[in-house]
Tab-separated table of C-alpha atoms in Angstrom:
chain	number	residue	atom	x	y	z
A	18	UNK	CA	-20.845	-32.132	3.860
A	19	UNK	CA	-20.031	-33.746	0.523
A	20	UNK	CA	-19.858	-37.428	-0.226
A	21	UNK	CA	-15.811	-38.662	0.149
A	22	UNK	CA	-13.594	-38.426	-2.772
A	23	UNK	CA	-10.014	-38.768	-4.150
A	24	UNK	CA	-8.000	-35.863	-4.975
A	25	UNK	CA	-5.923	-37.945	-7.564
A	26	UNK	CA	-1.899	-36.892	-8.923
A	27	UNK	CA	-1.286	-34.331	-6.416
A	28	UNK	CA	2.380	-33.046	-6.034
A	29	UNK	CA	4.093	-32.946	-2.645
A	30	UNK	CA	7.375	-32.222	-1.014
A	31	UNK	CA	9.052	-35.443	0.238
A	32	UNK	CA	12.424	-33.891	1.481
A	33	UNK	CA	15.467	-31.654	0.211
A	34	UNK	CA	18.099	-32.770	-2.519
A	35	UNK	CA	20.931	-32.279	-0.734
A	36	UNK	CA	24.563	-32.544	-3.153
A	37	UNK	CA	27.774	-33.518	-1.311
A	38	UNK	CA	26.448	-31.538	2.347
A	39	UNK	CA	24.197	-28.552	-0.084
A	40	UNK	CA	20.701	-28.576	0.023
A	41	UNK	CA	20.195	-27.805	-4.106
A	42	UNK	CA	16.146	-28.444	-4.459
A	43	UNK	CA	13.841	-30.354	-3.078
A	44	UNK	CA	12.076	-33.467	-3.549
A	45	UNK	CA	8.244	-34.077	-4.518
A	46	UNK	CA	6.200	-36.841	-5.370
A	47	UNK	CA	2.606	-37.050	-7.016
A	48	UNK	CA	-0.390	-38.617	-4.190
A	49	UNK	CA	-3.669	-39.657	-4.003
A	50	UNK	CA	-5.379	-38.136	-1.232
A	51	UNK	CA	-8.740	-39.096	0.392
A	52	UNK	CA	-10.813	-36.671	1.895
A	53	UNK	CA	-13.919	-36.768	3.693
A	54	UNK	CA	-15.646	-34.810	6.321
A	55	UNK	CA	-13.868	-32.242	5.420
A	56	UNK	CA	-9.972	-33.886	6.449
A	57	UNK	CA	-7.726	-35.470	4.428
A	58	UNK	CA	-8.326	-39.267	5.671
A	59	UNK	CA	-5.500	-41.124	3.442
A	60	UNK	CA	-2.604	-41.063	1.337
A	61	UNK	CA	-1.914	-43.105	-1.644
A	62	UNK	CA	0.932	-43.144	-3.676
A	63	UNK	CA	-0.037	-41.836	-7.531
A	64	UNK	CA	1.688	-45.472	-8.650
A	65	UNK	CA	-0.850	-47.113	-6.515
A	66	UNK	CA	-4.298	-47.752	-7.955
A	67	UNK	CA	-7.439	-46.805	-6.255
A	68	UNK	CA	-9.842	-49.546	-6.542
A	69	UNK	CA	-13.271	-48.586	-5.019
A	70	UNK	CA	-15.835	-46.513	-6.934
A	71	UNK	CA	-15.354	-42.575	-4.983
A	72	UNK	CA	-15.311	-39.898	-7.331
A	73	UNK	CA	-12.256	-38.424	-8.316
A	74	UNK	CA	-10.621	-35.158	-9.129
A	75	UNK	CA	-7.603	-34.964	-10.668
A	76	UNK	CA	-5.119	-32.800	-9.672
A	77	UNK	CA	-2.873	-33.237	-12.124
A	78	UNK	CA	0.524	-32.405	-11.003
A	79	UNK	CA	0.119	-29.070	-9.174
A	80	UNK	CA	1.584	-28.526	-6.077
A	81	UNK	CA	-0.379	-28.304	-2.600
A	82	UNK	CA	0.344	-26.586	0.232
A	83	UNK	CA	-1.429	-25.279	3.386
A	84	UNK	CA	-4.005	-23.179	2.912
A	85	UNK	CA	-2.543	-19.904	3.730
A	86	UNK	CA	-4.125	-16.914	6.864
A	87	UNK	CA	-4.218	-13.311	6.747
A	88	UNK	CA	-2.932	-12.459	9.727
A	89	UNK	CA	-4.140	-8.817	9.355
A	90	UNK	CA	-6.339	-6.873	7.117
A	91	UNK	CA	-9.553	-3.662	7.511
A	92	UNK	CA	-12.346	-5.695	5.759
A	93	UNK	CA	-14.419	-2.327	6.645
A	94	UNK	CA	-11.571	0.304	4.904
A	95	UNK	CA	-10.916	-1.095	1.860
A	96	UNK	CA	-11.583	0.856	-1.147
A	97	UNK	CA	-11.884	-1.797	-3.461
A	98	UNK	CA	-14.787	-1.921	-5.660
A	99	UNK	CA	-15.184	1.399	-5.571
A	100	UNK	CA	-13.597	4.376	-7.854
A	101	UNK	CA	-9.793	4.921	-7.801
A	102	UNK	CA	-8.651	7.731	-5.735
A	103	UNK	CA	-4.781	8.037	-4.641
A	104	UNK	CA	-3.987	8.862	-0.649
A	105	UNK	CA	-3.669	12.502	0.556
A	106	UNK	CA	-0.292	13.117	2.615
A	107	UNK	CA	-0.783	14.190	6.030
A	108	UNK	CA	1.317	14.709	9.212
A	109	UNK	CA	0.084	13.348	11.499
A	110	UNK	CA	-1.944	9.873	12.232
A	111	UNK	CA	-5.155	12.148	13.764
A	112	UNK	CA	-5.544	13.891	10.448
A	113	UNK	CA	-5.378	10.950	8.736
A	114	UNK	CA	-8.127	9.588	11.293
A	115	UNK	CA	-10.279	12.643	10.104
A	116	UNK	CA	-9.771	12.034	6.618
A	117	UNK	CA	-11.062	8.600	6.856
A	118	UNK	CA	-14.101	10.001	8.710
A	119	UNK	CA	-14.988	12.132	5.939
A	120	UNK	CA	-13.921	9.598	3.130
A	121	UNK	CA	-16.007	6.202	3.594
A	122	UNK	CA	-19.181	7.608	4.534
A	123	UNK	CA	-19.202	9.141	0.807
A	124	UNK	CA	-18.703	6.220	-0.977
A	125	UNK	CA	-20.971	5.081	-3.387
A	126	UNK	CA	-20.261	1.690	-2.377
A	127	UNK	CA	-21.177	-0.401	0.560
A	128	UNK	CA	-19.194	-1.498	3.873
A	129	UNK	CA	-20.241	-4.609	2.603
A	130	UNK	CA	-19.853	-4.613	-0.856
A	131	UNK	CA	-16.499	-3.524	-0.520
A	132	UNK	CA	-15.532	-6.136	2.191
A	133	UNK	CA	-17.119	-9.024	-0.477
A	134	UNK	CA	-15.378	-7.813	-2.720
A	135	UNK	CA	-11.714	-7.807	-0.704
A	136	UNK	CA	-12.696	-11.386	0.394
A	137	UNK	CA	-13.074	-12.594	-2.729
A	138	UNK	CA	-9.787	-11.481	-3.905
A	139	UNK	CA	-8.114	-13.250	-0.571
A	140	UNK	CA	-10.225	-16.653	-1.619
A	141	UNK	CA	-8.394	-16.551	-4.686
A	142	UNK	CA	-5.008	-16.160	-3.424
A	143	UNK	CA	-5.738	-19.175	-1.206
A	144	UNK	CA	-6.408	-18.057	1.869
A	145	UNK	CA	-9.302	-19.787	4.157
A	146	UNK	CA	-8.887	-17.794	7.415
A	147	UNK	CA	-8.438	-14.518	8.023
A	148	UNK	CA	-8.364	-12.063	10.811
A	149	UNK	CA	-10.163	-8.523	9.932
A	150	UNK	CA	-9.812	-5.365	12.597
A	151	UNK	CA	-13.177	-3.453	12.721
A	152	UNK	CA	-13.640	0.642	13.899
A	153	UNK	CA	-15.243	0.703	16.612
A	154	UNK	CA	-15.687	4.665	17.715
A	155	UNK	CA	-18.438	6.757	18.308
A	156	UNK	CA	-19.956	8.468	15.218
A	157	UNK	CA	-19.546	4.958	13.210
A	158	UNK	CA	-21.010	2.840	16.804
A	159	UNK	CA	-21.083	-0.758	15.801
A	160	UNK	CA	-22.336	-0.467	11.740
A	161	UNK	CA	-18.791	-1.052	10.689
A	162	UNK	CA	-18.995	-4.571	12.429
A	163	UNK	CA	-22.653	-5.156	11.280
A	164	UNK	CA	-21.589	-4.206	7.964
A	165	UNK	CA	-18.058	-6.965	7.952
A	166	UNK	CA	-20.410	-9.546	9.212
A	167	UNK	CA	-23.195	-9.718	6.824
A	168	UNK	CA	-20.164	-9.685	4.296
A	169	UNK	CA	-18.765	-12.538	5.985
A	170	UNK	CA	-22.031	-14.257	6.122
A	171	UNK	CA	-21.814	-14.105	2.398
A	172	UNK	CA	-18.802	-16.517	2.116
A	173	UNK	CA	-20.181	-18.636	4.694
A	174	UNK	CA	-18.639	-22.503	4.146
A	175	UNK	CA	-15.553	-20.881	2.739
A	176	UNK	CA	-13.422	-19.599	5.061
A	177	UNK	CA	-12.501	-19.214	8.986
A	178	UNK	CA	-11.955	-15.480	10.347
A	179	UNK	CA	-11.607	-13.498	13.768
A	180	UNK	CA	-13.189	-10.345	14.190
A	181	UNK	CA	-11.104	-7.600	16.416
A	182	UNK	CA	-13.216	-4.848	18.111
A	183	UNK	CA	-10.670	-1.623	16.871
A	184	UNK	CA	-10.459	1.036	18.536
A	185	UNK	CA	-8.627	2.924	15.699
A	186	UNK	CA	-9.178	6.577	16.625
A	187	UNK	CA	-7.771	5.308	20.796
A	188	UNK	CA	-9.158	3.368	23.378
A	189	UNK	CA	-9.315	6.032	25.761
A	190	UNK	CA	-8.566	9.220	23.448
A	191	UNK	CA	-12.511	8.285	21.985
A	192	UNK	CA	-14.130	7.012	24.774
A	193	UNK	CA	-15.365	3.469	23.196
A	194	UNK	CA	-14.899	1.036	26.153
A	195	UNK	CA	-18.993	0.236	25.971
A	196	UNK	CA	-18.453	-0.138	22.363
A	197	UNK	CA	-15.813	-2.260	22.281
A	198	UNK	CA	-17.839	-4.429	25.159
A	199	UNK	CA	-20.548	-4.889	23.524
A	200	UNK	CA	-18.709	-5.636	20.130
A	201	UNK	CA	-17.404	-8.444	21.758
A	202	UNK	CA	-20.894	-9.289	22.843
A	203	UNK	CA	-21.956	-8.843	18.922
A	204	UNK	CA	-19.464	-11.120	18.063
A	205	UNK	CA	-16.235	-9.486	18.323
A	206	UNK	CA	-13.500	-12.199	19.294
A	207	UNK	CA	-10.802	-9.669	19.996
A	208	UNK	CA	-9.862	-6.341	21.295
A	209	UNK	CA	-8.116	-4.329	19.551
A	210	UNK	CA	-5.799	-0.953	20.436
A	211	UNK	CA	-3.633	1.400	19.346
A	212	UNK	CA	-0.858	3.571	20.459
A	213	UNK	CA	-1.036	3.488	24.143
A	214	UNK	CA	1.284	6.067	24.618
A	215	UNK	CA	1.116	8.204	21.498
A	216	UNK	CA	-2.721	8.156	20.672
A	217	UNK	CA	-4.531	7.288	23.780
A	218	UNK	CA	-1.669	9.165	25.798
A	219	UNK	CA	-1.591	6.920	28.624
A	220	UNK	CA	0.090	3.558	28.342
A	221	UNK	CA	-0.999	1.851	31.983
A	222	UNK	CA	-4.758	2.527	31.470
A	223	UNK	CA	-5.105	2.164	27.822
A	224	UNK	CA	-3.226	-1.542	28.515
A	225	UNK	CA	-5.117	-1.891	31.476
A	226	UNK	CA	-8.385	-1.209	30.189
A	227	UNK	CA	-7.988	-3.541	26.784
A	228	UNK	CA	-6.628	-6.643	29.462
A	229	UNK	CA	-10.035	-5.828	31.312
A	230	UNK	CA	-12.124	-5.877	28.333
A	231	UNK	CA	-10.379	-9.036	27.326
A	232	UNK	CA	-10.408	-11.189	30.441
A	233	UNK	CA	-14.179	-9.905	30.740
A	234	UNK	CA	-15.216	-11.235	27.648
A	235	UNK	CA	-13.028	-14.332	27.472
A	236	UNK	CA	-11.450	-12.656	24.075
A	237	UNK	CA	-7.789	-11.917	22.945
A	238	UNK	CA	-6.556	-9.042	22.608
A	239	UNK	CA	-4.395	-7.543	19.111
A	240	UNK	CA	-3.015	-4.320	19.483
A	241	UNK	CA	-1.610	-1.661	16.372
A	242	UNK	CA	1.880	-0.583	18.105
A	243	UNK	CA	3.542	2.006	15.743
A	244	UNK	CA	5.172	3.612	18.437
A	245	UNK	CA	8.918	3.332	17.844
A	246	UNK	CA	12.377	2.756	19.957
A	247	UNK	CA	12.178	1.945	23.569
A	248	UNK	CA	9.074	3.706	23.552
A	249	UNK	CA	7.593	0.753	21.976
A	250	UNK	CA	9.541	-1.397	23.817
A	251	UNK	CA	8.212	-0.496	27.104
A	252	UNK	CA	4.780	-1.000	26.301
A	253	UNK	CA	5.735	-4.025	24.823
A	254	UNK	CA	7.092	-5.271	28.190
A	255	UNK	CA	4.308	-3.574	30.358
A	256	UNK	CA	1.974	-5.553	28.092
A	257	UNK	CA	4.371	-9.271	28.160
A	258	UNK	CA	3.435	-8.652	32.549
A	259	UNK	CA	0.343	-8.222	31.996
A	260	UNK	CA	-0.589	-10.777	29.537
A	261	UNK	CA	1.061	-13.233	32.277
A	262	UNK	CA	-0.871	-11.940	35.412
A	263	UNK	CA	-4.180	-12.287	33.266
A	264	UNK	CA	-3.750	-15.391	32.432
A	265	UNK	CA	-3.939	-14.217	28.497
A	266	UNK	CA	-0.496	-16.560	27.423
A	267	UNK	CA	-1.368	-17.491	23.421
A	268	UNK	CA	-3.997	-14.601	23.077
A	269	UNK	CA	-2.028	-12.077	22.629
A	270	UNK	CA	-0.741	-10.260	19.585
A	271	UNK	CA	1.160	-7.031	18.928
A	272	UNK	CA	0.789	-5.777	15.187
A	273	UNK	CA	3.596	-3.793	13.580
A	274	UNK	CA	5.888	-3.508	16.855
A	275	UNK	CA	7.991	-1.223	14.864
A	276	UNK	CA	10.295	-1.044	18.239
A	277	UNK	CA	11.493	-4.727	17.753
A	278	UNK	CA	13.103	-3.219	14.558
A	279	UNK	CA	14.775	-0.281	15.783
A	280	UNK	CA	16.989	-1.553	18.673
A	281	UNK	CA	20.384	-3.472	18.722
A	282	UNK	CA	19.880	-7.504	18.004
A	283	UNK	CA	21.139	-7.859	21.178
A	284	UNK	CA	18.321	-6.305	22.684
A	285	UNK	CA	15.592	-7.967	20.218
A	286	UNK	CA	16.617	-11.248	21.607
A	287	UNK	CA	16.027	-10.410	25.446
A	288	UNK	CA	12.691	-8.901	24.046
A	289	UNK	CA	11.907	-11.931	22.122
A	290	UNK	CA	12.013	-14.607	24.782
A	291	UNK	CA	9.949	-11.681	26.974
A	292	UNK	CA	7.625	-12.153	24.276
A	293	UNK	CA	7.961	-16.098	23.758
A	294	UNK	CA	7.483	-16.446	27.579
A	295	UNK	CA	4.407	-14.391	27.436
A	296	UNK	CA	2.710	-16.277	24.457
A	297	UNK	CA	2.783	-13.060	22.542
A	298	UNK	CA	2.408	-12.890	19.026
A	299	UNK	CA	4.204	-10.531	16.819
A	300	UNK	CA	2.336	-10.124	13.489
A	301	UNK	CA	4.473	-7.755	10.671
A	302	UNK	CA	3.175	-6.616	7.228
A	303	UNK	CA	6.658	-6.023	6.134
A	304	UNK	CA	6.594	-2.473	5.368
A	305	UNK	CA	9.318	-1.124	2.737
A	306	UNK	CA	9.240	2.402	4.778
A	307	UNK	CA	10.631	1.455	7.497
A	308	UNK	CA	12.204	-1.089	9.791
A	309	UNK	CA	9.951	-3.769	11.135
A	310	UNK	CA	11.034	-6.547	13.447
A	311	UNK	CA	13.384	-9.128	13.025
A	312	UNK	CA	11.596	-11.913	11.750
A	313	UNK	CA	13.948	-14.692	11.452
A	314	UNK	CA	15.612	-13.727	14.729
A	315	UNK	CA	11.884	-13.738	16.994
A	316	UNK	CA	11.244	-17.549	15.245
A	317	UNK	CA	14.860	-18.758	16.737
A	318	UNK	CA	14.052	-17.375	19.523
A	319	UNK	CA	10.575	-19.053	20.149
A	320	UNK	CA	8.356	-16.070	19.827
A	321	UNK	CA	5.609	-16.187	17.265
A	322	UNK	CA	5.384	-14.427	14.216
A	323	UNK	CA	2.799	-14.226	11.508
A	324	UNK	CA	2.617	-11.996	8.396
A	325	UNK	CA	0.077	-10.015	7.285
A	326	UNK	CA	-0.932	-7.262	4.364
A	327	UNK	CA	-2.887	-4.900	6.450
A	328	UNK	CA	-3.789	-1.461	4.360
A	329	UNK	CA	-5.495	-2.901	1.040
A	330	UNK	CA	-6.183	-0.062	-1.150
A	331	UNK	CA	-7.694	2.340	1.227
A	332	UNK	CA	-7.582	6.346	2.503
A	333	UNK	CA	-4.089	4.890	3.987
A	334	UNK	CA	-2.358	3.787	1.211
A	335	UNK	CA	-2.966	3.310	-2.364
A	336	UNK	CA	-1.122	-0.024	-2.684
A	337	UNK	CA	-2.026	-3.917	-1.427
A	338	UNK	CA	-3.744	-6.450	-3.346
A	339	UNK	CA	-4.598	-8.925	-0.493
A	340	UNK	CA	-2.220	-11.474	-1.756
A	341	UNK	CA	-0.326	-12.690	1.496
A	342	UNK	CA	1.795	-14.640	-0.360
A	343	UNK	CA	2.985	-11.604	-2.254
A	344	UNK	CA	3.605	-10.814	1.345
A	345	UNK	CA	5.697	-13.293	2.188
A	346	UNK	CA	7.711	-13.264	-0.681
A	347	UNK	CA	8.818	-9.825	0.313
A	348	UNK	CA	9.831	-10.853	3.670
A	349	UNK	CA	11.961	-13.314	2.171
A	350	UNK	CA	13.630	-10.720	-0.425
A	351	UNK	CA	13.518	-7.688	2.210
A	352	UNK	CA	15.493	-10.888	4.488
A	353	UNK	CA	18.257	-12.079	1.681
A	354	UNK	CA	16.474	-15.648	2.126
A	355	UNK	CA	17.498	-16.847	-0.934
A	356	UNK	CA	18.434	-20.393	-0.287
A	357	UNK	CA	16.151	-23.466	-0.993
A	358	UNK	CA	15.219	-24.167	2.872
A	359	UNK	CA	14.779	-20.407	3.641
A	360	UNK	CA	12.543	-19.828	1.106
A	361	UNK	CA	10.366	-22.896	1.876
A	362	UNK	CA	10.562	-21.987	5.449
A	363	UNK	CA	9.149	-18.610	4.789
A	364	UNK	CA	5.778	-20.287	4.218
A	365	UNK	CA	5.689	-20.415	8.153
A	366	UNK	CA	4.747	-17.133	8.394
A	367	UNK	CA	1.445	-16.985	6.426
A	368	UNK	CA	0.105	-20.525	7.078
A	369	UNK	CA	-0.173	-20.698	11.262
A	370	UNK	CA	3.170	-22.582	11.439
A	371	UNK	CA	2.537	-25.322	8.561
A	372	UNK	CA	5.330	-26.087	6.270
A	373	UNK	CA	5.513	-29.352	3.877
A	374	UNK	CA	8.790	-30.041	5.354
A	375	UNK	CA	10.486	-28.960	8.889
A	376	UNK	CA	13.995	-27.763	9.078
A	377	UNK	CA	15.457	-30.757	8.570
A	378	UNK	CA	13.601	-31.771	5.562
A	379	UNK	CA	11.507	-34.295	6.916
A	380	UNK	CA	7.687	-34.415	5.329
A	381	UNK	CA	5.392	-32.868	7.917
A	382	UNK	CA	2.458	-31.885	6.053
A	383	UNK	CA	-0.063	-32.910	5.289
A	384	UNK	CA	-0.951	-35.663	7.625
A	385	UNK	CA	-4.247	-37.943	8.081
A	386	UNK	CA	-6.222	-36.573	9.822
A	387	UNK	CA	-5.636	-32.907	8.601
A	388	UNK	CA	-8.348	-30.298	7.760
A	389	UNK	CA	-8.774	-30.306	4.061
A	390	UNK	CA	-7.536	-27.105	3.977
A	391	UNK	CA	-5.315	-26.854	0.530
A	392	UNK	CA	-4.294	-24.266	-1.848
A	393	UNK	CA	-3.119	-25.642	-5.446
A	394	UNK	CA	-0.214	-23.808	-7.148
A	395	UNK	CA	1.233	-23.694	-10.290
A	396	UNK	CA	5.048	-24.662	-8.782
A	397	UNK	CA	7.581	-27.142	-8.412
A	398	UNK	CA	7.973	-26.544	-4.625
A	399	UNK	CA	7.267	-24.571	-1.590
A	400	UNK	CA	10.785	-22.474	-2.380
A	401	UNK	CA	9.550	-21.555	-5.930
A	402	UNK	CA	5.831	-20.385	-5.092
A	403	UNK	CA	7.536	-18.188	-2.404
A	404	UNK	CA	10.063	-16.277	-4.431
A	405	UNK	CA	8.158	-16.133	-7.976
A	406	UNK	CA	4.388	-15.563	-6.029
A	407	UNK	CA	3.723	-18.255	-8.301
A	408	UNK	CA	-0.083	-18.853	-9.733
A	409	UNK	CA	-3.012	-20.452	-7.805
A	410	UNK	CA	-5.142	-22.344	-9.571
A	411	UNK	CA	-7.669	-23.405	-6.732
A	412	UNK	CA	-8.288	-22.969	-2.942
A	413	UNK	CA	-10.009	-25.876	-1.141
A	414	UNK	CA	-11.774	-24.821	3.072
A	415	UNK	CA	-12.935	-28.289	4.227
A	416	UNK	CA	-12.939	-30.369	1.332
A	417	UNK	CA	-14.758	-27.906	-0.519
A	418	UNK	CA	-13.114	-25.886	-3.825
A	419	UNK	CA	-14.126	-22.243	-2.761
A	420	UNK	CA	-12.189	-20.692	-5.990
A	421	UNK	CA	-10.831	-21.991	-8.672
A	422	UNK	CA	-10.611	-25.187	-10.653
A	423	UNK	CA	-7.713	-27.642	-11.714
């Protein structure tokens, strides 16, 4: 651990201008903030004048925010790093599965290389945590995960991730319960799923197996849920019962849930306090191809929500730069949030709930006491770096500048 320091001029939001009832901008003012250990251990204001002898680093006006989390990415698909190639249609998800098979085996690249190289680009677009999805499925066994770790390894000191055990060809459709155990044993912290009803063709033992695996292992559990309508829906709610009965409340998350998005609002609210009262996340990577779930309506509700970019340049899609808040800059276009305290509040989404300032406008990050976990943008506020996916000039994981300089 470094020796404390000041992190000297540093902009941050103090509340919203607000003209005759209107909120029209918001407010920021320039701190001194000490850190050591890793957490932010006092603020200063920039008029004040710091009188012992700790090292300092200006900041020099940019704005910080919270560090930001990819909620979802493939650390091992990625095609980054390697030679350009554009995505082959298919029609169905299985060929798709066999194209992949074929494809990264080829490359003259690395698992890991390409994973480095991925990370790297998520470093610089401030994020310091991030939670990867790993095949897991018989002809690949557990190299995929061998291969994401010793990547991870490599960054070591400059980020936080979770690793999900994924079952991406089916939990029971290719036979990798064992595998997915002894991920978890490996160092697997979730396991993953996909398509109970669709892929692995039964939804009560596909869920039933994953809770098992889960509870067994004391892990969470993340599942890909494409399947659409009240098709999703009912293994969303078989899932919510079980979650509860297990004992799993808070370690639980549904990726895509592309159901939540294709029934009445009416229904996505009774869904979403299912989902709030089962501590199940909902974590969307805003596709433009289709409907996803109501964002702003599961937050009023209570349910969680976290966004994601998933496919990053790979055999699924030729797009994705692993910029998450690129991400969430489209969830606040594809949403018409427009206004200052929408757009601010968007940052909720990629940061694990931290915002500068809470509805209200009241100044609720950063606190003493708070990791040292900062990204440093080129922006006058929250609201700006969300709808112009404005510049970052440095990431900071513990006190420590991982990328970047001021």
């Amino acid at each position: 651990m470094s020796l404390p320091f000041w992190l000297t001029n540093a902009r941050l939001e103090s509340g919203f201008q607000v003209d005759h009832g209107v909120i029209t901008g918001t407010k920021t003012e320039c701190f001194h903030l000490l850190i050591k250990d890793g957490k932010i251990k006092k603020m200063v204001s920039s008029n004040e004048t710091i009188t012992d002898n700790l090292p300092k680093k200006d900041v020099k006006g940019l704005l910080v925010l919270p560090s930001f989390i990819e909620n979802h990415c493939h650390l091992d698909k990625t095609l980054l790093g390697d030679r350009w190639r554009s995505v082959t249609p298919v029609n169905s998800i299985f060929e798709r599965l066999e194209i992949e098979k074929k494809v990264l085996p080829s490359l003259e690249t690395s698992t890991q290389e390409r994973a480095e190289k991925l990370i790297d680009n998520y470093l610089k677009s401030g994020v310091t945590h991030l939670r990867t999805h790993v095949d897991i499925y018989p002809e690949v066994g557990l190299k995929n995960l061998e291969e994401v770790q010793k990547a991870l390894q490599t960054f070591e000191g400059k980020l936080s991730y979770e690793i999900v055990a994924f079952p991406q060809h089916g939990l029971l459709r290719s036979k990798t319960k064992e595998l997915v155990r002894e991920a978890l044993r490996q160092g697997a912290s979730l396991v993953g799923g996909v398509d109970p009803a669709t892929v692995d063709g039964d939804i009560e033992a596909s869920l039933q197996v994953m809770v098992e695996l889960a509870v067994e292992g004391n892990a969470g559990i993340d599942l890909h849920l494409h399947d659409a309508d009240h098709l999703g829906i009912f293994t969303m709610k078989r899932l919510a019962q079980l979650t509860k009965e297990a004992g799993l409340q808070g370690k639980v998350a549904i990726s895509h849930a592309f159901g939540l998005g294709d029934i009445p609002p009416s229904q996505a609210e009774e869904m979403a306090e299912q989902l709030a009262d089962a501590g199940i996340t909902i974590i969307t990577s805003v596709p433009l191809d289709r409907k996803f779930p109501p964002v702003g309506l599961l937050h009023r509700k209570g349910a969680s929500v976290a966004v994601g970019c998933d496919n990053i340049f790979d055999v699924w899609s030729p797009f994705g730069n692993g910029d998450v808040l690129e991400r969430a800059g489209r969830l606040a276009e594809v949403s018409r949030w427009i206004d200052e305290r929408s757009l601010a509040q968007a940052l909720y989404f990629i940061t694990g709930g931290k915002t500068p300032l809470n509805h209200t406008g009241e100044q609720v990050w950063p606190q003493v006491g708070d990791d040292a976990n900062i990204v440093f943008i080129e922006a006058s506020c929250s609201a700006e770096a969300i709808a112009r996916r404005s510049r970052r000039a440095a990431t900071m994981f513990k006190g420590e500048i991982v990328s970047g300089l001021f």
